[in-house]
Coordinates of C-alpha atoms and ligand atoms in Angstrom, one line a residue:
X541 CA 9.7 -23.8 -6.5
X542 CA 11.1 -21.1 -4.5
X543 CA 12.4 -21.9 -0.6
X544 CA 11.3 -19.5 2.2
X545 CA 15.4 -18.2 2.4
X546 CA 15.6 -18.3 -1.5
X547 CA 12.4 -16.1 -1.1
X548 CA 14.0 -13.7 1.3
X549 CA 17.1 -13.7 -1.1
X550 CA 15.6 -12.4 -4.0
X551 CA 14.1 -9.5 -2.2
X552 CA 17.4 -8.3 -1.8
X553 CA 17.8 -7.6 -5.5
X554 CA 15.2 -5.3 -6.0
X555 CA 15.7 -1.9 -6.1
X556 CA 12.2 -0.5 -4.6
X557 CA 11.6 3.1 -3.2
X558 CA 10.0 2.3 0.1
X559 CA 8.5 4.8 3.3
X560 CA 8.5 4.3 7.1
X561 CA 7.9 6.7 9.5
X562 CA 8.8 9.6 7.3
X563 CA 12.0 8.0 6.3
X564 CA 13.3 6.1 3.0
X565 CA 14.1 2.7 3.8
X566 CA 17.1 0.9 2.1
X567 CA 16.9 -2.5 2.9
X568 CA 13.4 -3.5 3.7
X569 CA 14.3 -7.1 4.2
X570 CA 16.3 -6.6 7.7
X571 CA 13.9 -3.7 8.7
X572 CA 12.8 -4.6 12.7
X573 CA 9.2 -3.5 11.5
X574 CA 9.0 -5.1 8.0
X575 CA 11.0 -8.2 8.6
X576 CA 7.9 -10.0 10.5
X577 CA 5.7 -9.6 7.5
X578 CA 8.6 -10.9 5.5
X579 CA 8.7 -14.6 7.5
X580 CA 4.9 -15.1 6.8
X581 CA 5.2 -14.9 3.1
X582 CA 8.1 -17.4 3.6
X583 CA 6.0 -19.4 5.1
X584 CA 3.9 -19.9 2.1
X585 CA 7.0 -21.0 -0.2
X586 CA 8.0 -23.3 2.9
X587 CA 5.0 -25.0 3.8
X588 CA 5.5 -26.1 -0.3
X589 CA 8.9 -27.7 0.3
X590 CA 7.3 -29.3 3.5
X591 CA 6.2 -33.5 1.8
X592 CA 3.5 -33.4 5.1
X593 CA 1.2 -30.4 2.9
X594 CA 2.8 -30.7 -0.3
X595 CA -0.5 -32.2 -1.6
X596 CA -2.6 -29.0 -0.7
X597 CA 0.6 -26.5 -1.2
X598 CA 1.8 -27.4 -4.8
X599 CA -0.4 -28.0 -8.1
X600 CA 0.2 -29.5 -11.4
X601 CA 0.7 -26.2 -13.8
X602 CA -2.3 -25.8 -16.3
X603 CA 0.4 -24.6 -18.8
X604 CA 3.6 -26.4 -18.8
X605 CA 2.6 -29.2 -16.3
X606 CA 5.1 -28.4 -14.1
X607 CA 4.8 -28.8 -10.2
X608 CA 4.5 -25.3 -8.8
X609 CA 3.5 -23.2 -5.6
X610 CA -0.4 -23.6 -5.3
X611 CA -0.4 -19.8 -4.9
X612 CA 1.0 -19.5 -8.4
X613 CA -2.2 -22.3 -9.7
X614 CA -5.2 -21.0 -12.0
X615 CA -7.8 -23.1 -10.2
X616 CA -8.8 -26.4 -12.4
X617 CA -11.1 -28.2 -10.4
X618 CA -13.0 -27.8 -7.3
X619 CA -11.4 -29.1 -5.8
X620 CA -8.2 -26.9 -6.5
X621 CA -10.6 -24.2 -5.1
X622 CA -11.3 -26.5 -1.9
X623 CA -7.5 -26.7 -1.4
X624 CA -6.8 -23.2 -1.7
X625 CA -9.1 -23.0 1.8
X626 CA -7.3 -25.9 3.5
X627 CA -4.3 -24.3 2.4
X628 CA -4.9 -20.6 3.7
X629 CA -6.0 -22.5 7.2
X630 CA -2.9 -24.0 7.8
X631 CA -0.9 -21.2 6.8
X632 CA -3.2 -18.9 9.6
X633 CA -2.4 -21.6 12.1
X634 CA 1.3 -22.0 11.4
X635 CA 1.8 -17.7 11.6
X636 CA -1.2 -16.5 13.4
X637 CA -1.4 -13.7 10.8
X638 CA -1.9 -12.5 7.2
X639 CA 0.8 -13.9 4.9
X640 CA 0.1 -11.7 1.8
X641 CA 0.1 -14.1 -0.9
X642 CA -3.4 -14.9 -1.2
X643 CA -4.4 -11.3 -3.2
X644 CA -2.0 -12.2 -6.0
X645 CA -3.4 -15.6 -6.4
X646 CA -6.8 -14.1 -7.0
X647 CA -6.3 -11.8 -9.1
X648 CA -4.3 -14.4 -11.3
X649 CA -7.5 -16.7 -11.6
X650 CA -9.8 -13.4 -11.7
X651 CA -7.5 -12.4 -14.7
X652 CA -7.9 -15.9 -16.2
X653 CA -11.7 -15.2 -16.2
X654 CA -11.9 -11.8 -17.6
X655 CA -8.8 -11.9 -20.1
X656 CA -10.4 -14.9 -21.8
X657 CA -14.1 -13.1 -21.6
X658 CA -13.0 -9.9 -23.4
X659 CA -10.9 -11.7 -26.2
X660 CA -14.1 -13.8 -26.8
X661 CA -16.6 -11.0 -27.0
X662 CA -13.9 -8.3 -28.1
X663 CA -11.3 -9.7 -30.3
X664 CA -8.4 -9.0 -28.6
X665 CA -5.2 -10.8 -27.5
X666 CA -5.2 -9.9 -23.6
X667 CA -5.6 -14.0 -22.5
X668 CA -2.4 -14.9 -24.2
X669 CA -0.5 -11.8 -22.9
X670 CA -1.7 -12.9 -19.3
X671 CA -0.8 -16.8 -20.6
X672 CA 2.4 -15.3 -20.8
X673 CA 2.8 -13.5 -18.1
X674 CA 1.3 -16.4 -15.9
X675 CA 4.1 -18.7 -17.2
X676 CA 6.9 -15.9 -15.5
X677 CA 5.1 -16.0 -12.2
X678 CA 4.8 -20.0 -12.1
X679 CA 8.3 -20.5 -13.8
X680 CA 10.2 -18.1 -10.6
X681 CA 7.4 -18.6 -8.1
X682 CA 6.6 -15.1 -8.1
X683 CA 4.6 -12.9 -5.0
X684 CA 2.0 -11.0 -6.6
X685 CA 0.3 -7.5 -5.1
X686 CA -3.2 -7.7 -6.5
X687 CA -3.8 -3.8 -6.0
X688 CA -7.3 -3.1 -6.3
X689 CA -8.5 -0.1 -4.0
X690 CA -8.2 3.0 -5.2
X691 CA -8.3 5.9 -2.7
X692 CA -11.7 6.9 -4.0
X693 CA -11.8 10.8 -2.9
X694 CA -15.5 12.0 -3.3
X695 CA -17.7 8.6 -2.8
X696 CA -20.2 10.0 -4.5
X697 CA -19.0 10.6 -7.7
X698 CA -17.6 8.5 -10.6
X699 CA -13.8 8.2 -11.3
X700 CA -14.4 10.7 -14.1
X701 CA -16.1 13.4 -12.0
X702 CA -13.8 13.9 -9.3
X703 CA -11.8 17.1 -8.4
X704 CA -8.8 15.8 -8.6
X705 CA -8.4 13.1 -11.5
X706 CA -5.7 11.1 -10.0
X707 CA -7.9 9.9 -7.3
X708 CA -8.3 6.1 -9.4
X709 CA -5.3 5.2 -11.0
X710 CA -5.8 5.9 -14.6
X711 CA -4.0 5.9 -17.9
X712 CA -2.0 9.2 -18.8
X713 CA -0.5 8.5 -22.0
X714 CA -1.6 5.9 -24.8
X715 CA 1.9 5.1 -26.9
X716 CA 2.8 2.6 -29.9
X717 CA 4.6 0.2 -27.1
X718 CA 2.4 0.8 -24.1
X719 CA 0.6 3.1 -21.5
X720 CA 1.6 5.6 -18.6
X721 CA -0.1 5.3 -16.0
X722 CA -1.0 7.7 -12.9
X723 CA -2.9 7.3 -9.2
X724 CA -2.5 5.0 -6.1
X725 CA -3.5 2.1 -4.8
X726 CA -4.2 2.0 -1.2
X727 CA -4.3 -0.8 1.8
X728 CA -1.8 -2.9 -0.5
X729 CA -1.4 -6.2 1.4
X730 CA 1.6 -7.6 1.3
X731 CA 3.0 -4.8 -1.7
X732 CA 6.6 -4.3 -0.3
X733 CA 7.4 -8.3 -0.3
X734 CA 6.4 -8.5 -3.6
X735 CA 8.3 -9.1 -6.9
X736 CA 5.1 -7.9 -8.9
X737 CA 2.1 -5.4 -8.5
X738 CA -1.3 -6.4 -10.3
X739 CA -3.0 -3.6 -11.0
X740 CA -7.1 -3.7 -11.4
X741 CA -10.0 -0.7 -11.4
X742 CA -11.7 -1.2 -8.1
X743 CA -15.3 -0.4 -9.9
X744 CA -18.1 -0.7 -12.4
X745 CA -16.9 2.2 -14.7
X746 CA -18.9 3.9 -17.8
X747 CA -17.7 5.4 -21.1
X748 CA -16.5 8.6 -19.3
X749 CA -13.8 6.8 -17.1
X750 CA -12.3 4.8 -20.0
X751 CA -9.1 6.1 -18.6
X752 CA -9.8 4.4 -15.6
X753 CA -10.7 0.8 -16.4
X754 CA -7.0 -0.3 -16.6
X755 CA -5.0 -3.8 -15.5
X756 CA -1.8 -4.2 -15.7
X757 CA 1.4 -6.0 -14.1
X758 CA 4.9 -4.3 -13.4
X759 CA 7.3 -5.9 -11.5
X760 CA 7.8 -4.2 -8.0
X761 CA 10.8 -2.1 -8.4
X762 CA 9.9 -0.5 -11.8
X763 CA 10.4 3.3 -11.8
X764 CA 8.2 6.0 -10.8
X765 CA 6.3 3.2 -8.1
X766 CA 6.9 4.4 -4.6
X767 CA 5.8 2.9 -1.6
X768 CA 4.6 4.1 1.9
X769 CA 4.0 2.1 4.9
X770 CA 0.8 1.1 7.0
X771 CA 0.9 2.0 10.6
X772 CA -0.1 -0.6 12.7
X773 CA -1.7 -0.5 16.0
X774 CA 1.8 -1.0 18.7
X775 CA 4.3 -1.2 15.7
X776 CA 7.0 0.2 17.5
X777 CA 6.9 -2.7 20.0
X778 CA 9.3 -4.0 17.4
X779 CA 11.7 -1.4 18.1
X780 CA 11.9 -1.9 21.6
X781 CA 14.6 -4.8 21.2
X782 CA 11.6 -6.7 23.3
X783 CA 10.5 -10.3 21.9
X784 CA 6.9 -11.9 24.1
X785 CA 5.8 -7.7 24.1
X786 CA 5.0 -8.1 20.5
X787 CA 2.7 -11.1 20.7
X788 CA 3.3 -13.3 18.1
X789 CA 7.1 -13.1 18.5
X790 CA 8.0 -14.6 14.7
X791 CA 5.3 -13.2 11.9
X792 CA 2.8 -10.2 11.5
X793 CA 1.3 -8.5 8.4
X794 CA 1.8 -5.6 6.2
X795 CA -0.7 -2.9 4.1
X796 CA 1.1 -0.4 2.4
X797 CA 0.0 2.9 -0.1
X798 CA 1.3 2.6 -3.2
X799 CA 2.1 5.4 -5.6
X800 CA 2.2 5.5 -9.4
X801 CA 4.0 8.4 -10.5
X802 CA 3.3 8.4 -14.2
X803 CA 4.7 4.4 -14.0
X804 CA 5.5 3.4 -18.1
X805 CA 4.0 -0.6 -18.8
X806 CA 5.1 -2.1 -21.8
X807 CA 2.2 -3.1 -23.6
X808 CA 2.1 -7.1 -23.2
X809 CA 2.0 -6.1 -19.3
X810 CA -1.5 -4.5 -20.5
X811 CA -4.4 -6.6 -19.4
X812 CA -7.1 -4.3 -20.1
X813 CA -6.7 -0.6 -21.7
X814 CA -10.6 1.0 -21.8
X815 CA -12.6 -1.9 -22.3
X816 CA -14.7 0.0 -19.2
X817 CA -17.8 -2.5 -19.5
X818 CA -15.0 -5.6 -18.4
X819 CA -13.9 -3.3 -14.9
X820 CA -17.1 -4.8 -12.9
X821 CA -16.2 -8.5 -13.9
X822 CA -13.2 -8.3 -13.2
X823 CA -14.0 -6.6 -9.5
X824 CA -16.6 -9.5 -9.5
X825 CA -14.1 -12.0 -9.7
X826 CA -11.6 -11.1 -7.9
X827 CA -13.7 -9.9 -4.8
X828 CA -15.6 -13.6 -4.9
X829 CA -12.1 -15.6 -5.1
X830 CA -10.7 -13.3 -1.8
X831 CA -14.3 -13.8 -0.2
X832 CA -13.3 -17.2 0.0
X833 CA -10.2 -16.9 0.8
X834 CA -11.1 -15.3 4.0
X835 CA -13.2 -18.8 5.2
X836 CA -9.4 -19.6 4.6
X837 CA -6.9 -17.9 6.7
X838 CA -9.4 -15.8 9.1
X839 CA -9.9 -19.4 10.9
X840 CA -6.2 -20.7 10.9
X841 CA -5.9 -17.2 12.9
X842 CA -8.9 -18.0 14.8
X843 CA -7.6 -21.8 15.8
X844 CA -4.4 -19.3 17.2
X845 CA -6.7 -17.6 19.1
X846 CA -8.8 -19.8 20.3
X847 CA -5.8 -22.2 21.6
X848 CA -4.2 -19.0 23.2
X849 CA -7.9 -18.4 24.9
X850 CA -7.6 -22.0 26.3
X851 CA -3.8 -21.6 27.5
X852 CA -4.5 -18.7 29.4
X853 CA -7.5 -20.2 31.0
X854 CA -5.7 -23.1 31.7
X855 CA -2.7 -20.9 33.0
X856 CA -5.4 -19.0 35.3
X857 CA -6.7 -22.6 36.8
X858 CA -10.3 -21.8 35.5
X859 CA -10.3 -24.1 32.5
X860 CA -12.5 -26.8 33.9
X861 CA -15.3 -24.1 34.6
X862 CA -18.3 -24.7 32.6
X863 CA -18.8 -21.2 31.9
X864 CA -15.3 -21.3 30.2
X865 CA -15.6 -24.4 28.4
X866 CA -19.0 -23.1 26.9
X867 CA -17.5 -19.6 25.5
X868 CA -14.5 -22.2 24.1
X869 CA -17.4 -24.3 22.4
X870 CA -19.2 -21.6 21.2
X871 CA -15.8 -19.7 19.7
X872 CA -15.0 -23.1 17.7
X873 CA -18.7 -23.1 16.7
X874 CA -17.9 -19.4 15.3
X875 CA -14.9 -20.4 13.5
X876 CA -16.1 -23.5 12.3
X877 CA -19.0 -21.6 10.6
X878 CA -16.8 -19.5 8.9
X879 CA -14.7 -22.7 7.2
X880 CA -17.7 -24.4 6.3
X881 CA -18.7 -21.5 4.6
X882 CA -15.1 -21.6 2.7
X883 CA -15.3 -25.0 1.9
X884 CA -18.7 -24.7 0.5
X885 CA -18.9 -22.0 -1.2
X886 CA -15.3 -24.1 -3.3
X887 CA -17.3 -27.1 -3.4
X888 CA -20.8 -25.7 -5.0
X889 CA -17.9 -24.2 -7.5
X890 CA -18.0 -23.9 -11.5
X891 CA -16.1 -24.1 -14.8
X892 CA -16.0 -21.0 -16.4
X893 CA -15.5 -20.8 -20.6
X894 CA -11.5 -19.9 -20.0
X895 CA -11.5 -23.2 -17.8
X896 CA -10.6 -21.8 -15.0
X897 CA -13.0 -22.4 -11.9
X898 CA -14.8 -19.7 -10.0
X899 CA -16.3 -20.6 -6.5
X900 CA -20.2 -20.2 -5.9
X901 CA -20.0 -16.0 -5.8
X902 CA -23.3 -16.1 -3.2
X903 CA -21.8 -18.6 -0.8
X904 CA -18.3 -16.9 -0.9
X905 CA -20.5 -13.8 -0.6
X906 CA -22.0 -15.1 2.7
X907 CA -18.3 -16.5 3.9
X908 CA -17.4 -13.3 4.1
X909 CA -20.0 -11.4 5.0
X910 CA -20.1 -14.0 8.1
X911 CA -16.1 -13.0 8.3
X912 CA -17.3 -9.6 9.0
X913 CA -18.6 -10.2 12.6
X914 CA -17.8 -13.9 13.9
X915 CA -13.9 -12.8 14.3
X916 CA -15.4 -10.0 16.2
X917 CA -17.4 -12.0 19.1
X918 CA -14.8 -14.8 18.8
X919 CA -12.2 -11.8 19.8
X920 CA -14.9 -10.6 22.6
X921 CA -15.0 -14.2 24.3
X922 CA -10.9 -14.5 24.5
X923 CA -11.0 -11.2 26.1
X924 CA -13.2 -12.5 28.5
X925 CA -12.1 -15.8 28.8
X926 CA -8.5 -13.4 29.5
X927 CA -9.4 -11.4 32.2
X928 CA -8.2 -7.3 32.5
X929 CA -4.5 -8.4 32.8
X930 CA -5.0 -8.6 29.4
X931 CA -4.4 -4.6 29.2
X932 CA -3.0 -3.9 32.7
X933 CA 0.0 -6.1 32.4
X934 CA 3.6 -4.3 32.7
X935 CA 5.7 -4.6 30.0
X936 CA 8.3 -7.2 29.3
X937 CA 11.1 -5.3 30.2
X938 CA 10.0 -4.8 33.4
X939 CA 9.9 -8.2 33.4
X940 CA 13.2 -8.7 32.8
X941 CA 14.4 -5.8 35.2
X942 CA 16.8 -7.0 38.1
X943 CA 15.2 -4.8 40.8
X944 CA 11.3 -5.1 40.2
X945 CA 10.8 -8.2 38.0
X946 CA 11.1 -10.6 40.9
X947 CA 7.9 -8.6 41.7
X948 CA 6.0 -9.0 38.5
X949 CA 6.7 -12.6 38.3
X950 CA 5.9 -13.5 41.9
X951 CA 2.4 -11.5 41.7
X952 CA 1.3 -11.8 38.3
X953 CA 1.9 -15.8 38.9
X954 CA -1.3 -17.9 38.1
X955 CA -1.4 -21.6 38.8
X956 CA 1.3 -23.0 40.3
X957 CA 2.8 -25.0 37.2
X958 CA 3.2 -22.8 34.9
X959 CA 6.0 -20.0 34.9
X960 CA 4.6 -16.2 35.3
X961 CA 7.0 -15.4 32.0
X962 CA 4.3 -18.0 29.8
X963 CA 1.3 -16.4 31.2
X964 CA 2.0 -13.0 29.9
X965 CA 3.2 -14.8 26.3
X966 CA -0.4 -16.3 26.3
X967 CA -1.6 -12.8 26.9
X968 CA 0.2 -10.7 24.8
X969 CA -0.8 -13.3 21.8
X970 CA -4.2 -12.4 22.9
X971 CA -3.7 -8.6 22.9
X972 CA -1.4 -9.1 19.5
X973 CA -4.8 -11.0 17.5
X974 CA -7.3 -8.7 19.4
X975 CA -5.8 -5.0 19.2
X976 CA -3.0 -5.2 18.6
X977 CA -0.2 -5.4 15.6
X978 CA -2.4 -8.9 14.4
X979 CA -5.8 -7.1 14.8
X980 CA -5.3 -5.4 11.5
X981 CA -5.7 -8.6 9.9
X982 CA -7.9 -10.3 12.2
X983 CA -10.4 -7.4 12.7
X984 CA -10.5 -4.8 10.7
X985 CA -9.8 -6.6 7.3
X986 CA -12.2 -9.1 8.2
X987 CA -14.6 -6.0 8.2
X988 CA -13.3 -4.2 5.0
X989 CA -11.1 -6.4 3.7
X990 CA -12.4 -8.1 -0.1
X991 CA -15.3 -5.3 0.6
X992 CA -17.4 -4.0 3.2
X993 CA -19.8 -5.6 5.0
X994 CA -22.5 -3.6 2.9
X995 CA -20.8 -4.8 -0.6
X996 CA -21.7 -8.3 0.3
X997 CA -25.8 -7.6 1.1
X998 CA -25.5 -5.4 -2.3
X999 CA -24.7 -9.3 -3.9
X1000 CA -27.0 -11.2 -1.6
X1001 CA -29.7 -9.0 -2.9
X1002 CA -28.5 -9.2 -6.6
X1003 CA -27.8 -13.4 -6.3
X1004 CA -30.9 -14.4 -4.5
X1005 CA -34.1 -14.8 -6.7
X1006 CA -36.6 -13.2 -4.3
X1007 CA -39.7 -13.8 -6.9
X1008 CA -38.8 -17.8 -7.5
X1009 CA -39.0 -17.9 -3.6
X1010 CA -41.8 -16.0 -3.4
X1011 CA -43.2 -18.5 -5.9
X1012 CA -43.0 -21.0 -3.8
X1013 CA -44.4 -19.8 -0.8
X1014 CA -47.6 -18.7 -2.8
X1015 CA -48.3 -22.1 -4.5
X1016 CA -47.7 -24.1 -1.1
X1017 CA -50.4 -21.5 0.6
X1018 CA -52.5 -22.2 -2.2
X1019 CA -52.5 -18.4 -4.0
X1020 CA -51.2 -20.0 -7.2
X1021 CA -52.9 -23.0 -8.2
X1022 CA -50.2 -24.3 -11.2
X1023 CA -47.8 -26.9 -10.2
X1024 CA -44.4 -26.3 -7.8
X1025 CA -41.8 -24.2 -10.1
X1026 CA -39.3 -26.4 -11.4
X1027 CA -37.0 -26.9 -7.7
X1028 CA -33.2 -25.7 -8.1
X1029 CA -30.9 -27.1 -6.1
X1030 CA -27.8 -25.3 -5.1
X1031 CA -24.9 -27.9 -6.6
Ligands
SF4_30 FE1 -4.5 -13.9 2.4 FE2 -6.1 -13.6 4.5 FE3 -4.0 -12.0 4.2 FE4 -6.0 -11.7 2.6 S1 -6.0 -11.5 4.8 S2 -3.9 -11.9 2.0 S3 -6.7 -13.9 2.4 S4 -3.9 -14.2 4.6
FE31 FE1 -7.3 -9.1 2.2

């Protein structure tokens, strides 16, 4: 296994074509606005080194037995799937962001699943190749950009139909030693500190978009990928030379855009090449796995905020107010929820043929769906609990100024105790999780993120089995005189 600086080392020798602010970028790795998304993914390769969480951040390797990075693991057990939860809530506490790794993990397992499925009902070899493949990731402890969202163009019409054919990534050219391949990916978490991209189609497809139902793995820097970076809200905070003004003053996030102009993969990188009926189950899987991973890291971020709502309180001398300690109850009730949810829908998880286990898809389905509003009010309380200095508060340098910062700290003071200089820390970690540069992860991904909120009541409605409750309710009024259906019990 891989440390956090060995991590950050092997960045260095890859050769990617990378985008910011109109500009190439030659070294990502010491990039002011990248390097912050850099130390959270180091975080997950040091929080494995760490003997306090190595029992929840390492697994035994399914393949060679070896002990390797839990983010590498195909899932074995529920309770592999309840430690992936634990694990992605002490990594949201110990950064207070997105740390990236958690797409290429479930796409590995989601791979596992489908790979295996296709050979069985198909004949073909694709769950070795990925055996394969699996056993490079584990063996060098590899980051992994599951890329699933295609730009989409038209909504309305199928991959196949659209005006421009590019608009899903699709194959180009069949050859004898592999495919070309052509599109984008977009809202790539995490895809410039990777090593590898994991390509899957983001939809059911039909015969027509053959072409499209594709998965495949190159390694980051292979030629013809190009990558362009995500704005954030107040990313050029970073280039202030300013440290509290950015919030969270070690880690952040990262989306980029990825382009594949006409990108050659060798054929055992070739997961799936037409088989169009296996592009839903592979969505399917994937989509449950980061469903629950969001129980995961959405509440280590939500323990941040939360904390920082309960500093600042406590920094305005109002913490002992009921009203405060009631909206501090009820956030914790919120983000509990949501990790219950997590850890159930692991727990009430199955063995799938390819041994690899898949969590409960309508409880992971409901985790998330739940992630698409509790972050939301938990955010609206700590701006409450914060008070409008929250968004009125000059800026750190003026702060630091000789002539006026005397000023800001002797006005902007709250209790007594506790230096001015903390109090606007404690807000600008508010601002940073609630609209700021950590608001990209906290809010809107918990919106769209693993699917919008109306792709998880498309599955609630598909899971549920509306005429077995109905059933019920009809023989215990008496409509239907035989005897109580037979009772399921969720496991
Ligand atoms: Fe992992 Fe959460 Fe980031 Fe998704 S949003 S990659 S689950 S930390
Ligand atoms: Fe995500």
């Amino acid at each position: 296994m891989k440390t956090g600086e060995e991590y950050i080392e092997s960045l260095r020798k890859r050769k990617m074509v990378v985008y910011l602010f109109g500009e190439e970028v030659k070294n990502p790795v010491d990039h002011p606005v990248i390097r912050p998304s850099i130390n959270s993914v180091a975080a997950t390769y040091d929080v494995a080194n760490d003997s306090r969480h190595r029992d929840i951040a390492t697994a035994k390797s399914h393949i060679t037995g070896d002990t390797i990075n839990r983010f590498t693991h195909i899932h074995q057990s529920t309770e592999d799937l309840v430690k992936k939860v634990k694990l992605l809530r002490l990594l949201g506490r110990k950064t207070g962001t997105c740390f990236q790794r958690c797409v290429g993990m479930d796409s590995l397992n989601a791979l596992s699943i489908v790979t295996f499925e296709m050979d069985q009902k198909l004949g073909t070899e694709y769950y070795q190749r990925f055996i394969e493949y699996l056993k490079h990731v584990q063996e060098n402890d590899l980051i992994c950009c599951g890329a699933m969202t295609d730009p989409k163009g038209d909504r309305k019409l199928r991959p196949s139909q659209q005006a421009d054919p590019d608009l899903y990534l699709r194959i180009v050219e069949r050859r004898d030693d592999g495919i070309v391949v052509r599109g984008s990916k977009v809202h790539q978490t995490g895809a410039v500190n990777s090593h590898e991209v994991i390509v899957m189609p983001t939809r059911t497809m039909r015969k027509d978009d053959k072409n499209y139902a594709v998965s495949f793995a190159v390694p980051s820097d292979t030629e013809g990928l190009i990558y362009i970076y995500g704005r954030q809200s107040c990313d050029l905070r970073k280039l202030e030379g300013v440290e509290y003004d950015m919030g969270n003053v070690k880690y952040g996030g990262q989306e980029a855009m990825i382009i594949f102009d006409d990108v050659f993969v060798p054929s055992e990188r070739v997961f799936m090449c037409g088989e169009y009926e296996f592009a839903w189950p592979l969505v399917d899987n994937f989509s449950a796995y980061h469903r629950q991973s969001y129980g995961g890291c959405k509440t280590g971020v939500g323990d941040v905020l939360i904390g920082a709502a309960a500093n600042i309180a406590e920094y305005n001398g109002v913490a002992e107010a009921s009203g405060i300690k009631d909206k501090i109850v009820e956030m914790n009730h919120l983000n509990e929820t949501l990790y219950s949810c997590g850890i159930a829908c692991s727990a009430a998880g199955s063995r799938t043929p390819s041994g690899t286990f898949i969590v409960d898809i309508l409880l992971a389905n409901i985790c998330k769906h739940n992630v698409t509003r509790f972050p939301y009010e938990i955010v609206r309380l700590a701006e409450d609990i914060a008070g409008g200095l929250l968004v009125t508060a000059p800026s750190e340098k003026d702060f630091k100024n000789p002539q006026i910062g005397k000023y800001v700290d002797k006005y902007l003071k709250g209790i007594s105790e506790v230096p001015t200089e903390n109090r606007l820390r404690m807000l600008r970690l508010i601002e940073n999780i609630s609209m700021g540069l950590g608001s990209v992860g906290y809010r809107t991904e918990s919106m769209h993120g693993a699917g919008s909120p109306q792709s998880q009541r498309i599955m609630i409605e598909r899971l549920v089995d509306m005429e077995y409750k109905k059933k019920l309710a009809k023989t215990i009024a008496g409509i239907e005189k035989e005897e109580l259906p037979k009772l399921k019990i969720q496991k």
